[in-house]
Each structure stands twice: as structure tokens, then as C-alpha cells.
Amino acid sequence: MVYNPTNPMIVQGDFSVLLEAYHPDFEIVRGGLSAFADLEKSPEHIHTYRITPLSLWNAAATGQTAAQVLEFLLTYVKFPLPNNVCRDIEGYMSRYGLVKLMAYPPMIAEHEADELTVPGEFLYLYSQDIPTIMTIAGHKETKVIFTAKLDEHTLVIPAGKRGIIKQLLVKIGYPIEDLAGYVDGEKLAIALRPTDLTGREFSLRDYQRQAVDLFYDGGRETGGSGVLVLPCGAGKTIIGIGAMERVGMNTLILTTSTSAVHQWMREIVEKTDLPAEIVGEYSGDRKDICPVTVTTYQMVTYRPVKNGPFPHFEIFNARAWGLVIYDEVHTLPAPVFQVTAELQAKRRLGLTATLVREDGKEADVFTLIGPKKLDVPWTEMESAGWIATAVCTEVRVPMDFSLRMECAQVPERIAYRMEAENTFKLKAIEYILHKHAGEGILIIGQYIKQLEAIADYFGFPLITGKMPTVKRDELYQAFRNRKIAVLIVSKVANFAIDLPDAAVGVQVSGAFGSRQEEAQRLGRILRPKDDGRSAYFYSVVSKDSREQEFAHHRQLFLTEQGYQYQILDFDETLAREGMGNFAK
């Protein structure tokens, strides 16, 4: 077996991969590994990845083969690949597409179908491999779903069990290739404007058009469901609008906040020929159900009584939707998985900057929304000029003796919050404000008490979830128009807010070790700048603390994308450089 001791990578029998961070081929190998392995740890010298069945199935869904994965590994390994790794990579990747879900069994022509093949009543689970079908038919969790065995290759299931069988088969290691097709929704003629309503020329960028093409796949059964992974600032909303045009049917859009609802509605009306009156808002303020309806995850998962029904789930059946778009699909709440399992006959598009989920439900996104169809590396978009070049810095501030003593005597969760609210961070914020005076700056945090203290100290406006949507949108617009230079925001601004003039992000606290939150917050400042300026992202943490440890985990996803965090140890000398410039 070919290998080279001077190569940068070691693959171990437990499917972990160790990569030397300072090897000349590091960037090449990092980019290749991220296509089929997940980054777990990234200390200074050795990065640790893990190859999983799901990471391999997503790679297979984008067209990679086991032979290509193994060839890549063999090119860059120091030592021979363990035999079990080679065997299992081939085994796992061969399972994607081994089992197919179809509207008609392949052994029976459509015009010859009997009562078991009435469209809409039954679906057919098919595999050329007879032992696979036998295994599935006899498994304790799946055997109760099948209504009949059509032949030795084919099992019959009720059409309403489409989502459930996909979830169960991924669980036992057989990812289904869903070729059962879709029920067409009500037709909706929609065309993109060559010039938007602001007078600017408008068309899809090449990669945006490619994303739409990969999703739709010419209208074939192999298209129509899947997830597109692109960095914040790459125009995922535009890609969603492009998919709406291509599908040409009534569309339901789910997103993360009412402000994001308004943003989607504004973009649709500005960039398509759809009149505003057929683009509806379904929120706490309005309940309009139109040919294009935009709502929030919070709205559809609301229930007045704990463990009671979800009254707004009815929106999923309120019209003949032909397309359902899940914006920021990595935040999809668990209750929506329930209804998504029932929507398998609809075309489904997931949009996200990262498929990382802290609840471990990536497999549910894979099965119920669809496999990953496109994953564009952030640094690739950066080098092409589609997103701003980003400089990431972790600013470590000291804790005084009394705070350290308090943190040592309380439960870990309370200590984390105390570390996050370290008042010395005010001096670090002041230093950053001084360094980037005149640029659009977002100060982002987790804890309202901390953000209120920052707002009071500097006199800048603060947006939280309690602020009425109208006032919130006014402040966002004032920031876009450069009437406000600095905006303090809680986690309500983590997702789906377009603030193109934001050039500096200052993260003062976060949700423990959330990788997805780190990616989303950096994404708030990645819109390309008219003058080509870089974007600057600062994460301010208490030194030698639990918060610093969590910060390291938060940075994993961005490290995988090729970003490196500079470390700045903040001391009194730097503090004096920023003093007196912004405090009241």
C-alpha cells in the first residue's frame, strides 16, 4: 500500500484522522477532508477529524465515490490505511443508493400496475441486492411498516410512511435514495427581474445558478429535495428565489424570525415580478396565507398548552404547496421534523451556512429535507470576492482575583455566565471601537444583563427579542443607512439578517460551545464591501476560564472552513489605548 512518512495525515482504525497543521500541504488536505469527514478538535499543531457514516453518505450524495475518497487518503497518509477503514468506507458509501424508494416498482411498467401500484396510495422499497431487502423486511423496527412483499427485490409501504421509513433505515445503516417523485402544487408563474426595484441590475451569480440546478436536477426524481450549504453573505435567499422560479409553484418558506420574514418578502418583491399582495406573512401580527407565504419556526411550533397540539401546523396543508423552503435548516426545531416527515411528497429545499447541529439531529435533516447537494467552502467564496475576507481574533481578557474566587465556588453553568459577564470586557470593547472607528460595528452577546450594561456604558442602541418587530426593523434599517454606526444585538440577530454595512463583529458571550452560532455570527459581517475592505470578527473571552475552553470548541467549524483565530492577550496597556473615546 502506498504511503509516505513525510505526508501530513494519519488515519487510525477508530476512523479518526490526524492532520499536521503546519505541513505545506495542510490547506489542500484540509479542504479535501472536509468533504467527507467532520472536524472534532483543532489545537495548534494537530487537527483531529472523524469519518462517520453520515459524512460519507453526504459525500456520496454530492457525487464522490469510495474510490475517490480512498485515493485522496492514500495520497496524503504517513502510514498504511487500516484495513477496516478501507473496507468500511467502501461499505458505507456503497449503501447510499443501494435501497431506492420508488413510485412504481421497476419490475412492473407503469401501464401494467395493479391495485398495489395506485399512485398516491403505496410506494415501493427496491434493491437489486436480495439480502438487503431480506434484512430490512425482517428488522424489528421496520417490518411493521410494510404491507406486502411484491417480489424478492421489492417491499410495499403506505405512501404516508415515506418519511418514517427513511428515518428508520438511516438509523439501521441503509440511507434511502428517494426516487418516488413529488406531488405538484398549485402553479405559480414567477420570473426574476433583470433590474430590481431599486434600479440595480440583477441576475443569479454562476454559483447561485449552479446551486439551483443541482437542487432541481431538471425536474427529475433525483432532484427536488436537498440541502445547499453556502456561507453567510453568499445570497442563500437569492438561491431560494431562483428555486421558486424554477419550480413555478406555490411556496411556503420557514425562517428564523419575523425580521427574517420581512427580509424574504422584501427580496421576493424586489427581485421577481410577483406583486406584493400574493406574498403573505404568517406571524403573530398577521395570518395571511398567499401563493407565497413566509413564516417562522417559532410560529409553527407554538402551542398554548405544554404537550398539547401545535395549532399552526395547519399552515402546511393550507394550500397546495409545490415547494417548502427551510431557511437556516440547521436550526430546524425538533417538532418540525414531525410535520416534515409528513411532507415527503413536496419538494423541499434546505438552506444553511453549516449542517452542524448541537443536538445531533444531522441525520434527520439528511433524511427528511434531503442530502447535501452543494457545499461551497467559505475561503473559496472569499478568494472569488463573493464574501469579504475575514480576520478572526480571540481577545483574552483577565479576571480579577475576586471573580476567580467566586467562579471557583459555584456550579459550572453559573461560573460560565459569570466569566462571560466579566466587566473587564468593557475595556476590550472600547479598544476595538477605537481601532475600528467609523466602521459598521455589531456587538453580539448571549446575556441580556451584560448587553444592557454595555448599552448603558457606551450609549448605543440595543436590540433584544423583547423589542417590537417594527422598532427592531427600524434600527436595522438605520444601521444599513449608516445613521447608526454601532448596534448591540442579542441572539435574535444570529440568523438571516442582511446587514451589508456590518464590517466588524464583537462577540462578548455565546451559547456555550455552539459551533453553529459562531459561524452565524461571523456570517453577519461577511457581505462583500464596496471598497473591498476586510471584515473583522472578535470573540472576547475571559482568560484561563471555562469560557475560553468553550470558545475553542465554538471555533471548530470555522477552523474547518480554513479560518485561523489570532490570539490577543488584552492587558492594561491596550486598555489605556481605548480609554475615554466612547464611554459616557
mmCIF file of N, CA and C in Angstrom, residues 398-408 415 418-419 421-423 542:
data_model
loop_
_atom_site.group_PDB
_atom_site.id
_atom_site.type_symbol
_atom_site.label_atom_id
_atom_site.label_comp_id
_atom_site.label_asym_id
_atom_site.label_seq_id
_atom_site.Cartn_x
_atom_site.Cartn_y
_atom_site.Cartn_z
ATOM 1 N N PRO A 398 -8.286 39.454 31.252
ATOM 2 C CA PRO A 398 -8.055 38.861 32.579
ATOM 3 C C PRO A 398 -9.294 38.923 33.459
ATOM 4 N N MET A 399 -9.336 38.038 34.441
ATOM 5 C CA MET A 399 -10.340 38.098 35.504
ATOM 6 C C MET A 399 -9.635 38.502 36.792
ATOM 7 N N ASP A 400 -10.254 39.400 37.557
ATOM 8 C CA ASP A 400 -9.604 39.765 38.815
ATOM 9 C C ASP A 400 -9.766 38.641 39.833
ATOM 10 N N PHE A 401 -9.001 38.734 40.912
ATOM 11 C CA PHE A 401 -8.939 37.647 41.904
ATOM 12 C C PHE A 401 -10.306 37.349 42.507
ATOM 13 N N SER A 402 -11.087 38.374 42.813
ATOM 14 C CA SER A 402 -12.387 38.155 43.451
ATOM 15 C C SER A 402 -13.343 37.393 42.534
ATOM 16 N N LEU A 403 -13.325 37.699 41.235
ATOM 17 C CA LEU A 403 -14.183 36.981 40.287
ATOM 18 C C LEU A 403 -13.747 35.528 40.169
ATOM 19 N N ARG A 404 -12.465 35.293 40.105
ATOM 20 C CA ARG A 404 -11.966 33.919 40.020
ATOM 21 C C ARG A 404 -12.385 33.114 41.243
ATOM 22 N N MET A 405 -12.330 33.749 42.416
ATOM 23 C CA MET A 405 -12.730 33.061 43.647
ATOM 24 C C MET A 405 -14.224 32.726 43.628
ATOM 25 N N GLU A 406 -15.038 33.672 43.177
ATOM 26 C CA GLU A 406 -16.480 33.416 43.091
ATOM 27 C C GLU A 406 -16.771 32.260 42.141
ATOM 28 N N CYS A 407 -16.115 32.271 40.980
ATOM 29 C CA CYS A 407 -16.357 31.236 39.971
ATOM 30 C C CYS A 407 -15.937 29.855 40.470
ATOM 31 N N ALA A 408 -14.955 29.824 41.353
ATOM 32 C CA ALA A 408 -14.465 28.546 41.866
ATOM 33 C C ALA A 408 -15.432 27.904 42.860
ATOM 34 N N ALA A 415 -20.816 29.588 36.839
ATOM 35 C CA ALA A 415 -19.464 30.136 36.673
ATOM 36 C C ALA A 415 -19.234 30.595 35.238
ATOM 37 N N MET A 418 -20.800 33.968 34.773
ATOM 38 C CA MET A 418 -20.039 34.999 35.466
ATOM 39 C C MET A 418 -18.779 35.355 34.680
ATOM 40 N N GLU A 419 -18.127 34.343 34.128
ATOM 41 C CA GLU A 419 -16.939 34.589 33.306
ATOM 42 C C GLU A 419 -17.312 35.370 32.047
ATOM 43 N N GLU A 421 -19.733 37.442 31.675
ATOM 44 C CA GLU A 421 -20.132 38.810 32.001
ATOM 45 C C GLU A 421 -19.015 39.613 32.663
ATOM 46 N N ASN A 422 -17.813 39.100 32.618
ATOM 47 C CA ASN A 422 -16.631 39.777 33.163
ATOM 48 C C ASN A 422 -16.596 41.250 32.721
ATOM 49 N N THR A 423 -16.663 42.169 33.659
ATOM 50 C CA THR A 423 -16.762 43.608 33.319
ATOM 51 C C THR A 423 -15.495 44.145 32.670
ATOM 52 N N SER A 542 -12.957 35.490 28.692
ATOM 53 C CA SER A 542 -12.158 35.574 29.911
ATOM 54 C C SER A 542 -11.024 34.546 29.854
#
